[in-house]
Short mmCIF file of C-alpha atoms in Angstrom, two decimals:
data_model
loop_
_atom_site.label_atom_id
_atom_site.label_comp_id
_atom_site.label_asym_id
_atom_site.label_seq_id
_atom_site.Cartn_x
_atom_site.Cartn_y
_atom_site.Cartn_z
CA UNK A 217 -39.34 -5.22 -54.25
CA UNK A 218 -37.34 -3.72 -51.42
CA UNK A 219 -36.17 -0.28 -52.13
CA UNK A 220 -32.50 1.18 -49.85
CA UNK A 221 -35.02 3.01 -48.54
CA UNK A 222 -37.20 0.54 -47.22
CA UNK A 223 -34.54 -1.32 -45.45
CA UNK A 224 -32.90 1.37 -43.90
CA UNK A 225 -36.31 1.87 -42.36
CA UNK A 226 -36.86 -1.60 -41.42
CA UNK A 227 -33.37 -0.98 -39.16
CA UNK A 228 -34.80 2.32 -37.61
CA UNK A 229 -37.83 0.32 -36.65
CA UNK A 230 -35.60 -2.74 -35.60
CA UNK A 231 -33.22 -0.31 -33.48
CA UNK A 232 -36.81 1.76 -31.96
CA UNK A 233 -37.50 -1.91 -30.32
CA UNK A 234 -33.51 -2.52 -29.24
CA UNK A 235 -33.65 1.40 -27.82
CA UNK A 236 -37.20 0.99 -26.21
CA UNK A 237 -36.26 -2.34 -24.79
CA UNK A 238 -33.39 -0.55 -22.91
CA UNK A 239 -35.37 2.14 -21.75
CA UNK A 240 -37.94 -0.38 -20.17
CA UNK A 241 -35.40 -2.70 -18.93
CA UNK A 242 -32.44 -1.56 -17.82
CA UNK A 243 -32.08 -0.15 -14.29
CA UNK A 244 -29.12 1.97 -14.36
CA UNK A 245 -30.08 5.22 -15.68
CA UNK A 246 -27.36 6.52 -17.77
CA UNK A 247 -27.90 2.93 -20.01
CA UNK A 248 -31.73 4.54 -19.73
CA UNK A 249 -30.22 7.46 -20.76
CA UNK A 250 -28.00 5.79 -23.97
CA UNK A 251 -31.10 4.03 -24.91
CA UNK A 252 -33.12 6.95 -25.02
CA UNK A 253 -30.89 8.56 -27.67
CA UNK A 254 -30.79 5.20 -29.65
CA UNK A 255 -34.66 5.27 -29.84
CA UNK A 256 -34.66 8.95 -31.11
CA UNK A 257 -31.95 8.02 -33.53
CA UNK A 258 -33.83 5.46 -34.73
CA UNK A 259 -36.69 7.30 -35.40
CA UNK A 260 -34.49 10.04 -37.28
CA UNK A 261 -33.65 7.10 -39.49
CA UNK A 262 -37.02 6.05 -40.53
CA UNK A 263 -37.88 9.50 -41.49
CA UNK A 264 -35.18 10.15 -43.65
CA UNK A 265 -35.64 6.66 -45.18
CA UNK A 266 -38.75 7.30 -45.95
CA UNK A 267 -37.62 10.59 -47.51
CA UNK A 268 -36.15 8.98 -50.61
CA UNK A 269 -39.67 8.12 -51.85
CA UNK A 270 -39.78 10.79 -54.38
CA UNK A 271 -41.05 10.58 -58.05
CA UNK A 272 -37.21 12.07 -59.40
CA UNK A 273 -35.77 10.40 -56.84
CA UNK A 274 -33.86 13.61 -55.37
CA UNK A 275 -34.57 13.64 -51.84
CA UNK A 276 -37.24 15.53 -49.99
CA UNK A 277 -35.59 18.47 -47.71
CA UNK A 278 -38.81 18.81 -45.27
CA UNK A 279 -37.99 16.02 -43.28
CA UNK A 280 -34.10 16.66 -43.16
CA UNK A 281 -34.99 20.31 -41.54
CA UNK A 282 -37.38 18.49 -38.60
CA UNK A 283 -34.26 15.89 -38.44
CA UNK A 284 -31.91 18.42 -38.02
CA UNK A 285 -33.74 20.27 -35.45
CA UNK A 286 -34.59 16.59 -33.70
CA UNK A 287 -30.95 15.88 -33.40
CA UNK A 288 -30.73 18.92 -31.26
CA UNK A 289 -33.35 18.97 -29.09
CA UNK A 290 -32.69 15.51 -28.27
CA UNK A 291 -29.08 16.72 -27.17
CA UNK A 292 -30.58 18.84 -24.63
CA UNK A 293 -33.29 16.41 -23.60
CA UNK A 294 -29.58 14.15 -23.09
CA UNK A 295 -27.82 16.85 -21.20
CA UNK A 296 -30.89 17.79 -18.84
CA UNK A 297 -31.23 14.10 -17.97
CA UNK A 298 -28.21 13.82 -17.43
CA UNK A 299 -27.99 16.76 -15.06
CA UNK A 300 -31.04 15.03 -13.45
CA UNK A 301 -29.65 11.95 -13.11
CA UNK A 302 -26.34 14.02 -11.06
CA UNK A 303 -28.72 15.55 -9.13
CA UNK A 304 -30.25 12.60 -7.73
CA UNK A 305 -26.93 10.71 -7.09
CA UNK A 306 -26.04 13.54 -5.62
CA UNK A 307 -29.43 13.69 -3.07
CA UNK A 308 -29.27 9.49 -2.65
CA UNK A 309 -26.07 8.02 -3.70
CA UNK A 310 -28.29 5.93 -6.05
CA UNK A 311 -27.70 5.21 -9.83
CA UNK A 312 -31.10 3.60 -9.74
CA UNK A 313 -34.93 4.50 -9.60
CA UNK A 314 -35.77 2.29 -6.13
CA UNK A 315 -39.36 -0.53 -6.57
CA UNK A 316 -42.27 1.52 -5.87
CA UNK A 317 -42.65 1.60 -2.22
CA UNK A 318 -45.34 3.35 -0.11
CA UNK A 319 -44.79 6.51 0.93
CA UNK A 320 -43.09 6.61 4.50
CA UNK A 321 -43.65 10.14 5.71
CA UNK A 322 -41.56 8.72 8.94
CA UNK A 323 -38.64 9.31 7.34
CA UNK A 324 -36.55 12.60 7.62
CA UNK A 325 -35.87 13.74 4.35
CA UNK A 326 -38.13 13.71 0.85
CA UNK A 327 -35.93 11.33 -0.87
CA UNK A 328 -36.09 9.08 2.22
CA UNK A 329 -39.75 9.46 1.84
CA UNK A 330 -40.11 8.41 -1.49
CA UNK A 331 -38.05 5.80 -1.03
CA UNK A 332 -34.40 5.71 -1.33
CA UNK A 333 -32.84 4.49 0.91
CA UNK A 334 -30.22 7.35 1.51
CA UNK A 335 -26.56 6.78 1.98
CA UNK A 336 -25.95 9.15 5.28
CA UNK A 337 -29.44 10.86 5.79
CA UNK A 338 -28.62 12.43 9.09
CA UNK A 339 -25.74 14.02 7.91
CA UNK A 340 -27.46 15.14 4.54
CA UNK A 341 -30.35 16.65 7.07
CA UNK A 342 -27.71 18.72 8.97
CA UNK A 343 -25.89 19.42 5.97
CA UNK A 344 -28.96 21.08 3.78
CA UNK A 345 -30.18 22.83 7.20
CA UNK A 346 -27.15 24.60 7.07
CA UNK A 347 -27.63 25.74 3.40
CA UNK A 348 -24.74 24.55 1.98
CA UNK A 349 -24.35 22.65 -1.42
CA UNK A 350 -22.26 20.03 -1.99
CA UNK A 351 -20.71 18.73 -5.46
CA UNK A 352 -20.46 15.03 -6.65
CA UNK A 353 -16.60 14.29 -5.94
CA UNK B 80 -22.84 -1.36 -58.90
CA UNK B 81 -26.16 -1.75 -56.86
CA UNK B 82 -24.66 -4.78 -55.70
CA UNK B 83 -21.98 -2.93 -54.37
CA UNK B 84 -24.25 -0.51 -52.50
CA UNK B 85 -26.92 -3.12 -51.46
CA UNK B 86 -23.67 -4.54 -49.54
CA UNK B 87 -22.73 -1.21 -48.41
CA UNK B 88 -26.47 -0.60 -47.20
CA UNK B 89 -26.43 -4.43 -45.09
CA UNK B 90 -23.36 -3.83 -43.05
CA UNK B 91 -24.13 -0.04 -41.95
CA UNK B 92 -27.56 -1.71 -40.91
CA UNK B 93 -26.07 -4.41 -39.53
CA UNK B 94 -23.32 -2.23 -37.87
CA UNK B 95 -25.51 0.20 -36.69
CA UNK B 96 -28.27 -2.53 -34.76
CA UNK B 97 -24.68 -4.30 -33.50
CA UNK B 98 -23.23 -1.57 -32.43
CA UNK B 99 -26.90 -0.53 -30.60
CA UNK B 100 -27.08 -4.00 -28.87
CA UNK B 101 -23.29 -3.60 -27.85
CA UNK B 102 -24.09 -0.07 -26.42
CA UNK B 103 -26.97 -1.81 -23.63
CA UNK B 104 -25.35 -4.76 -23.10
CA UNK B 105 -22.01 -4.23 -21.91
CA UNK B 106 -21.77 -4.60 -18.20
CA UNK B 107 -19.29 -1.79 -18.27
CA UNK B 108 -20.21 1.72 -19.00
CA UNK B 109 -17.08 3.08 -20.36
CA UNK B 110 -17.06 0.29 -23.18
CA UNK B 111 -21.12 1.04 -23.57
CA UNK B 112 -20.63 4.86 -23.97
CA UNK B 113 -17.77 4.23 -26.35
CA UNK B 114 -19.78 1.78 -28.61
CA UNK B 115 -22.77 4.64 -28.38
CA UNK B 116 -19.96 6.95 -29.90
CA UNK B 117 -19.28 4.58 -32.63
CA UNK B 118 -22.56 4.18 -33.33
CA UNK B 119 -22.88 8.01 -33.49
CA UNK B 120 -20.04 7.58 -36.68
CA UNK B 121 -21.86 4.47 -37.83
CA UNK B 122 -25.23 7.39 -38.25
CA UNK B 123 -22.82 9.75 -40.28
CA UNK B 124 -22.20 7.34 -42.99
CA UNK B 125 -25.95 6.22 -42.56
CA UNK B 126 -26.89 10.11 -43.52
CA UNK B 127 -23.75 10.55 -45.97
CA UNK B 128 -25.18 7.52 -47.74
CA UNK B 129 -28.98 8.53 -47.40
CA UNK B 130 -28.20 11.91 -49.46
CA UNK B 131 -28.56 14.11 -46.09
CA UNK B 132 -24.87 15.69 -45.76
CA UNK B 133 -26.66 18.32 -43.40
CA UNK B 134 -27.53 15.62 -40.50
CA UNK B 135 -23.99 14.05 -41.15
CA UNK B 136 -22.39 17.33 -39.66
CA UNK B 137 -24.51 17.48 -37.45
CA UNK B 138 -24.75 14.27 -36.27
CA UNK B 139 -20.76 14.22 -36.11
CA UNK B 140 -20.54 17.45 -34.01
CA UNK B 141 -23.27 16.43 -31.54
CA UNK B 142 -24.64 12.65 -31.44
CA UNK B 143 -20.90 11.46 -31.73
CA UNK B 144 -19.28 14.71 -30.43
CA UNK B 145 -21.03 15.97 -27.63
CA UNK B 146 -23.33 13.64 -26.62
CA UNK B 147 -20.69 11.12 -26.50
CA UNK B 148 -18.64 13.67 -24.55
CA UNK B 149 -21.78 14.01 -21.83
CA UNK B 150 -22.08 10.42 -21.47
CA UNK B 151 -17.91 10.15 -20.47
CA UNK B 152 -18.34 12.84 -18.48
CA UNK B 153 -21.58 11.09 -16.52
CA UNK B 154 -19.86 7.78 -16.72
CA UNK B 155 -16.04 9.36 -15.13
CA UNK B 156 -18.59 10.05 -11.99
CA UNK B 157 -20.60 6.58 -11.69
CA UNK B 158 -17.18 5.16 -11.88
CA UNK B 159 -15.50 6.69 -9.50
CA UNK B 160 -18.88 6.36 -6.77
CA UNK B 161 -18.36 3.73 -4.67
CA UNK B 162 -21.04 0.36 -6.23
CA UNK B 163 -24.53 0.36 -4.60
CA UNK B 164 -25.76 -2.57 -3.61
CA UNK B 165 -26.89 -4.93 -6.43
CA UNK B 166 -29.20 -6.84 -6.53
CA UNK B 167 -29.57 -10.03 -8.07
CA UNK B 168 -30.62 -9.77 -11.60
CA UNK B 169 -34.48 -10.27 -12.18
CA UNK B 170 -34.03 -11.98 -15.24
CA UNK B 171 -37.80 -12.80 -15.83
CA UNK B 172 -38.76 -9.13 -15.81
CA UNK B 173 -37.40 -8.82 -18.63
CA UNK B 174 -39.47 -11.06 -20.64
CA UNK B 175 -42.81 -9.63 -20.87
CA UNK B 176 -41.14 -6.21 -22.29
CA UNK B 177 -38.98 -8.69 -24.32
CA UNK B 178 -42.26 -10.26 -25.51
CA UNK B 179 -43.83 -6.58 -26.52
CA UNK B 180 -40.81 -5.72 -28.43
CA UNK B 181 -41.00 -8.52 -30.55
CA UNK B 182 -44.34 -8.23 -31.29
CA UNK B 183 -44.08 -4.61 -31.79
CA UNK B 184 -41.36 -4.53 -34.50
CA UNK B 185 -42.26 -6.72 -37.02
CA UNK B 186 -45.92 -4.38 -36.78
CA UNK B 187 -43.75 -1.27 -37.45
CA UNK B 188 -41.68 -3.22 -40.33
CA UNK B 189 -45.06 -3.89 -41.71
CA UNK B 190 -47.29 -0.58 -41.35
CA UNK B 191 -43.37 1.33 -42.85
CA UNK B 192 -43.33 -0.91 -45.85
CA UNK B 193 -47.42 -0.32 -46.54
CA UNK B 194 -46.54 2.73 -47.24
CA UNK B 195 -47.38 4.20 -50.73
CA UNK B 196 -44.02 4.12 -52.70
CA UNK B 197 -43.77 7.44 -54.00
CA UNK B 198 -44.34 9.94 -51.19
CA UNK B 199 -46.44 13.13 -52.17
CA UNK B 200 -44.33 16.05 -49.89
CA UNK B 201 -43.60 19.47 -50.42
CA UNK B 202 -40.44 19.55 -52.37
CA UNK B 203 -41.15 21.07 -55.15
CA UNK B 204 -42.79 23.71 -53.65
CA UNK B 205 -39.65 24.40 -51.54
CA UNK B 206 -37.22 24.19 -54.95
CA UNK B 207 -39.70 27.04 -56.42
CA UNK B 208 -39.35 29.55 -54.01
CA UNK B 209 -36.17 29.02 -52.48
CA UNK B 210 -34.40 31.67 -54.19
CA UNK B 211 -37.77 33.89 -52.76
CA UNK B 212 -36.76 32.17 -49.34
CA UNK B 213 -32.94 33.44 -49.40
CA UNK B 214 -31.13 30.53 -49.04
CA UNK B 215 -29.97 27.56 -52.29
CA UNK B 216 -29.43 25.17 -49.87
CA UNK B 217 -32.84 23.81 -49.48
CA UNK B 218 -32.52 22.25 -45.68
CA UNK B 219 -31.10 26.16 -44.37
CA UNK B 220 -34.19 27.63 -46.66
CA UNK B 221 -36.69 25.77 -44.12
CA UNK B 222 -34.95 26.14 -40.86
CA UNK B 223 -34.38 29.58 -41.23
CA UNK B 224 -37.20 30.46 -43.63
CA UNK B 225 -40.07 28.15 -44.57
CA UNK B 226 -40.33 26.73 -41.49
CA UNK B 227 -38.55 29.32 -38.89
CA UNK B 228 -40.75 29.43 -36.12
CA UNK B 229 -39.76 25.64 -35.06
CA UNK B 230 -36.13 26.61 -35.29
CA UNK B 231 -37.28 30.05 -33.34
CA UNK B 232 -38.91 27.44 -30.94
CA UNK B 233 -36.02 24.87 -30.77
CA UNK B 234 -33.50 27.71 -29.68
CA UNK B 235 -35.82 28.37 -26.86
CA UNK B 236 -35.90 24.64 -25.63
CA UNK B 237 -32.05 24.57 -26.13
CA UNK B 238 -32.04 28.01 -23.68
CA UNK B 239 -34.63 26.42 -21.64
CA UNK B 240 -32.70 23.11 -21.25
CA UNK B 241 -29.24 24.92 -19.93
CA UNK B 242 -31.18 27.15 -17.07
CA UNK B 243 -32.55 23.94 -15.90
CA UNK B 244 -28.92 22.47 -15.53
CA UNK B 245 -28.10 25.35 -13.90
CA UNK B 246 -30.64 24.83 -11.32
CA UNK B 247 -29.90 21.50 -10.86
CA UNK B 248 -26.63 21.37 -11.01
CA UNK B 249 -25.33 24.73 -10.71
CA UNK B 250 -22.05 25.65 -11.18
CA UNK B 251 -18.65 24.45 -12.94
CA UNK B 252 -18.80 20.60 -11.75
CA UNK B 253 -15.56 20.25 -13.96
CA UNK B 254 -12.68 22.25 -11.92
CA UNK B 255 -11.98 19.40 -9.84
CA UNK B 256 -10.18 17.50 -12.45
CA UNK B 257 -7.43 20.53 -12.66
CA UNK B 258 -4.19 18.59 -11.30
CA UNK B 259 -3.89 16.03 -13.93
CA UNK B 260 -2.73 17.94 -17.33
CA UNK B 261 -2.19 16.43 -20.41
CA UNK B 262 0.59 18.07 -22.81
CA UNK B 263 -0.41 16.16 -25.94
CA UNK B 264 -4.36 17.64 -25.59
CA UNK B 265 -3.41 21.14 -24.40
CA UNK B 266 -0.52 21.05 -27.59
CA UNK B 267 -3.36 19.73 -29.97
CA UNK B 268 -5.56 22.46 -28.65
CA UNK B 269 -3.50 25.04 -29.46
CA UNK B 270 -3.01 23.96 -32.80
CA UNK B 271 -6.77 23.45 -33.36
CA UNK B 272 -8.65 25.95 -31.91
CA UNK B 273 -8.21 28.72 -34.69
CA UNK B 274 -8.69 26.14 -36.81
CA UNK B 275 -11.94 25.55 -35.47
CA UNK B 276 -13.33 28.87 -35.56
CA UNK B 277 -12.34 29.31 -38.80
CA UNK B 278 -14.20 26.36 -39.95
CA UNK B 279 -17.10 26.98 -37.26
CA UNK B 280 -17.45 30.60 -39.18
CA UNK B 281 -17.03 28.52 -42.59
CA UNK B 282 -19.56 26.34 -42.18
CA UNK B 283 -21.84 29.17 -41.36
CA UNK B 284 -21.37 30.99 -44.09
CA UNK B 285 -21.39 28.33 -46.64
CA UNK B 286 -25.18 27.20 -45.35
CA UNK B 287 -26.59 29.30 -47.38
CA UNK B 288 -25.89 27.79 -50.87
CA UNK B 289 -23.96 24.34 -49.32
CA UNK B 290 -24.72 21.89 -46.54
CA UNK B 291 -24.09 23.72 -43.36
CA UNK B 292 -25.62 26.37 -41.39
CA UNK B 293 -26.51 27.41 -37.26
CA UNK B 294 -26.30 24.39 -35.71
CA UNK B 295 -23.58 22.93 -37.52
CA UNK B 296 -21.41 25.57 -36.58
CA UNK B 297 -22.72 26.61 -33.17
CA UNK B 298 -22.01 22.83 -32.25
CA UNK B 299 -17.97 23.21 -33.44
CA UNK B 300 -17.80 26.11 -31.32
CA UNK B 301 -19.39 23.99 -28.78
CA UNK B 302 -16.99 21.49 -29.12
CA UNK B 303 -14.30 23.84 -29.16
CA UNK B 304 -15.53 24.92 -25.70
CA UNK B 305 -15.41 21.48 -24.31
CA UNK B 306 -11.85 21.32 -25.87
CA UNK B 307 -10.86 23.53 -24.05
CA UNK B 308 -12.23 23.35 -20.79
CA UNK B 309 -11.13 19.60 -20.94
CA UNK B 310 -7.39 20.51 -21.45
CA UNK B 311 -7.58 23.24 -18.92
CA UNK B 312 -6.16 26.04 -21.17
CA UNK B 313 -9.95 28.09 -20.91
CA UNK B 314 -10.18 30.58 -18.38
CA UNK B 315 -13.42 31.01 -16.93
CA UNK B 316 -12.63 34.13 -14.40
CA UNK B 317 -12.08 36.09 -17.75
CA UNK B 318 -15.54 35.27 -18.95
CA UNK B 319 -17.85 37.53 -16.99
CA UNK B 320 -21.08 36.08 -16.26
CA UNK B 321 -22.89 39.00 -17.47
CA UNK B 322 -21.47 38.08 -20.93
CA UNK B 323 -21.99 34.44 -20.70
CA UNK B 324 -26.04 35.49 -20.23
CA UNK B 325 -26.16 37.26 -22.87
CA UNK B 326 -24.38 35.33 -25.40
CA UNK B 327 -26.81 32.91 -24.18
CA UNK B 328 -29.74 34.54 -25.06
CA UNK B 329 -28.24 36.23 -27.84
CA UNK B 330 -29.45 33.98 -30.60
CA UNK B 331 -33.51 33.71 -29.45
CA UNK B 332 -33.43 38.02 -29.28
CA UNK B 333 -32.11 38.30 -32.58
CA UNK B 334 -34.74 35.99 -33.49
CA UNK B 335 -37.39 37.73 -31.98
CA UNK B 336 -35.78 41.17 -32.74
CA UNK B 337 -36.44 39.85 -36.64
CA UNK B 338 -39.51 38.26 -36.55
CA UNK B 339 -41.12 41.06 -34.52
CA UNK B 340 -39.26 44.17 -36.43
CA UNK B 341 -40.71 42.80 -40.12
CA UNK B 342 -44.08 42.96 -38.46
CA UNK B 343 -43.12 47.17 -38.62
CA UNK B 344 -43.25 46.69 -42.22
CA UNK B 345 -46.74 45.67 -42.42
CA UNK B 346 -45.89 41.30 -43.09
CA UNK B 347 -46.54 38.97 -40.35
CA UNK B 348 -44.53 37.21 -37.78
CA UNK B 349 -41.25 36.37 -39.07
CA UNK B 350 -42.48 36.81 -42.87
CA UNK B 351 -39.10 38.17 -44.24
CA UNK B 352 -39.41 40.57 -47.28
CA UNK B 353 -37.47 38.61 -50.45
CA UNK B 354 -35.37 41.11 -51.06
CA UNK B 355 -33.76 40.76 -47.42
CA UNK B 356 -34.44 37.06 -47.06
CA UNK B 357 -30.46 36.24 -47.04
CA UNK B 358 -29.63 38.70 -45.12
CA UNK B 359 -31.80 38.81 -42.34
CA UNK B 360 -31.24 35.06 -42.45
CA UNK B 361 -27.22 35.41 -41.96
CA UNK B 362 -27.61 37.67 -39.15
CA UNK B 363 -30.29 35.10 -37.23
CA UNK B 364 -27.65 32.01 -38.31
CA UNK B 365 -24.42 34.25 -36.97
CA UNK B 366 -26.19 34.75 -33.56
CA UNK B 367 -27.90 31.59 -33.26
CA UNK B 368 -24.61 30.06 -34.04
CA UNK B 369 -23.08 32.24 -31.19
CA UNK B 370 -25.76 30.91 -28.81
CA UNK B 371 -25.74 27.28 -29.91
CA UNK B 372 -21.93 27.05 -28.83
CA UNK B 373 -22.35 28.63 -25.47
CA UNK B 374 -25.20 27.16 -24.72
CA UNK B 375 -24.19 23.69 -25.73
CA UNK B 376 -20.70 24.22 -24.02
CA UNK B 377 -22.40 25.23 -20.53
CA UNK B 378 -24.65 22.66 -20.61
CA UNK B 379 -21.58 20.11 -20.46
CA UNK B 380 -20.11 22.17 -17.67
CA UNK B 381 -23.31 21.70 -15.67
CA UNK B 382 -25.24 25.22 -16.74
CA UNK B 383 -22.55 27.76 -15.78
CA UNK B 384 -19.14 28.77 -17.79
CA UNK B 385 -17.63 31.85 -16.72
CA UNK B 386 -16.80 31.06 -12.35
CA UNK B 387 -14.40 32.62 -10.24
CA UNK B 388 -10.62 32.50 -10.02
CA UNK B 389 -9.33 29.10 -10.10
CA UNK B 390 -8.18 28.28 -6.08
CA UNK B 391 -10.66 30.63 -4.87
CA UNK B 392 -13.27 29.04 -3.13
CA UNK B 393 -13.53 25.90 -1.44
CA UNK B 394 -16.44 24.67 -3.36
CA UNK B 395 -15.16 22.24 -5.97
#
């Protein structure tokens, strides 16, 4: 007999495999990003479904407080990716983690290295020689 | 009745794994981030209707409020970045992750519903002591009491999480946007912003017997913040940096200030004495709440509020 609790759980665990799938599969980080904080929703809602299951039926508080305090630290895990991910289009001009490639210590700069393939990577040499920071426009 | 509600349960879940698809499968960002923030709403009503009014405030001040607000922010600079070069779609990648997912969910499904129906936790310990603990409402009693050195803890991470932006970003990454102004939003502002402490210092005060609390307010004055810095009406050359650090840190000393100063009365760590208990707990939720806000509010700026006069520097 399927309780409102069970099937709010069976939707956390079928959004965990929508969220996860993102995560593995899409390339452009900030969907990476989205589906991150669809997995970590989704596991929010399988705890608190799961905190129904009470003999009077009133809900248990324990897992609302570790909720709670999930809700926020996944808002800063969101906002430090996110800073990450400017960051790195700021370095490369990319939106996207390159294919592994081997490490080319040939090329000028670390990012070039590790292989991005960088949008102006003279200029960007010159340009962090001379110590100055740029923002994303 | 329970018809009515076994509807109402099927179309939030339905919603809610619709509006998830919808959020990683549009080709467009902006429509992607804006079905993310109705999926944020979609999780209110999911918590409204799961008896957990706390998360719903939450969840509508920061996983449909802010978070929503980070991704437009993130998505207003992919957009306007000239495309890299794409490259054709690898379709059949896809299909061995494709192939774990749906083996792995129907697993979960199983080893949730295996679960013993009636869940032995510690509730009724919690509704025995709370009046011990200093706080009626139960969820604020083990945040700020039972269970205060994770919230201790999470403020750190939060504190943690904006000096990293700062390093990484560093700096007010919003000023460029100045020229355009928007008279409805800087009217609406105007109206709403003492409206919004009002209810930010509401909600904190009510957490102690009602849903509400810290976070719930520290996130409308965080949203407040972004209000404002989106309309243009903040100024951050009046904010001094000096007092921007130490609002920031403002919440995690208090914190510490309380857990450490009880240990003068002969208790441990952050055992408060019950006749205190509400007290000491309203001055750790005022702070906290002071923190939360700033700390939430720089981290959508990029790590740094307060910045020099506006036209001052050539740096964006």
């Amino acid at each position: 007999m399927l309780t409102h609790g069970d099937l709010f759980a069976l939707c956390g665990a079928v959004l965990f495999g929508i969220g996860l799938f993102g995560i593995l599969a899409c390339r452009h980080l900030v969907r990476k990003v989205i589906a991150l904080n669809l997995t970590s929703t989704s596991v929010f809602l399988i705890m608190i479904a799961l905190s129904i299951r009470t003999p009077d039926g009133s809900p248990d508080f324990v897992p609302h407080a570790m909720v709670l305090t999930g809700i926020v630290v996944s808002l800063s895990a969101t906002a430090l990716a996110l800073s990450l991910i400017r960051r790195l289009h700021r370095e490369t001009g990319q939106w996207e983690l390159p294919d592994v490639l081997p490490f080319d210590s040939t090329r000028r700069t670390p990012a070039g290295a590790a292989g991005y393939s960088v949008v102006d990577e003279e200029s960007r040499v010159q340009r962090s020689a001379d110590g100055e920071a740029t923002d994303d426009r | 009745m329970s018809e009515a509600l076994w509807i109402l349960d099927i179309l939030l879940c339905g919603s809610l794994v619709w509006l998830g698809c919808q959020a990683l499968m549009m080709p467009d960002l902006y429509r992607a981030t804006a079905s993310f923030i109705a999926f944020g709403v979609m999780m209110v009503l999911t918590w409204a209707r799961l008896q957990a009014p706390d998360l719903a405030l939450a969840e509508a001040a920061i996983g449909a409020g802010i978070t929503g607000a980070l991704l437009l922010s993130v998505v207003a600079v992919v957009s306007e970045s000239k495309p890299a070069t794409t490259e054709r779609r690898r379709f059949w990648h896809c299909v061995p992750t494709g192939m774990l997912i749906v083996l792995l969910v129907p697993m979960l499904g199983v080893a949730l519903l295996s679960l013993p129906m009636e869940a032995v936790g510690l509730a009724e310990e919690v509704r025995e002591h709370s009046v011990r603990a200093g706080a009626t409402n139960l969820v604020t009693a083990i945040l700020l009491n039972y269970r205060s050195y994770d919230t201790l803890l999470e403020i750190a991470v939060l504190l943690v999480a904006v000096l990293a932006a700062r390093s990484l970003v560093g700096g007010s990454s919003r000023s460029g946007r100045e020229d355009k102004s928007f008279p409805l939003l800087t009217g609406f502002v105007r109206v709403v912003a003492p409206l919004m402490v009002v209810t930010a210092g509401y909600v904190l005060w009510v957490g102690s017997h009602e849903p509400g609390g810290a976070f719930q307010s520290g996130c409308l004055l965080a949203s407040l913040g972004v209000l404002l810095g989106l309309s243009g009406l903040h100024a951050p050359h009046r904010l001094r940096p000096k007092l921007e650090d130490l609002l920031l840190v403002l919440g995690l000393a208090v914190f510490l200030i309380v857990g450490v100063g009880v240990m003068f009365l002969r208790r441990n760590f952050l055992e408060y004495p019950p006749e205190a208990a509400d007290t000491l707990i309203l001055w750790i939720e005022a702070a906290g709440a002071a923190s939360i806000g700033v700390i939430l509010a720089a981290l959508f700026v990029g790590g740094r509020l307060a910045g020099s006069p506006p036209g001052d520097e050539g740096r964006c």
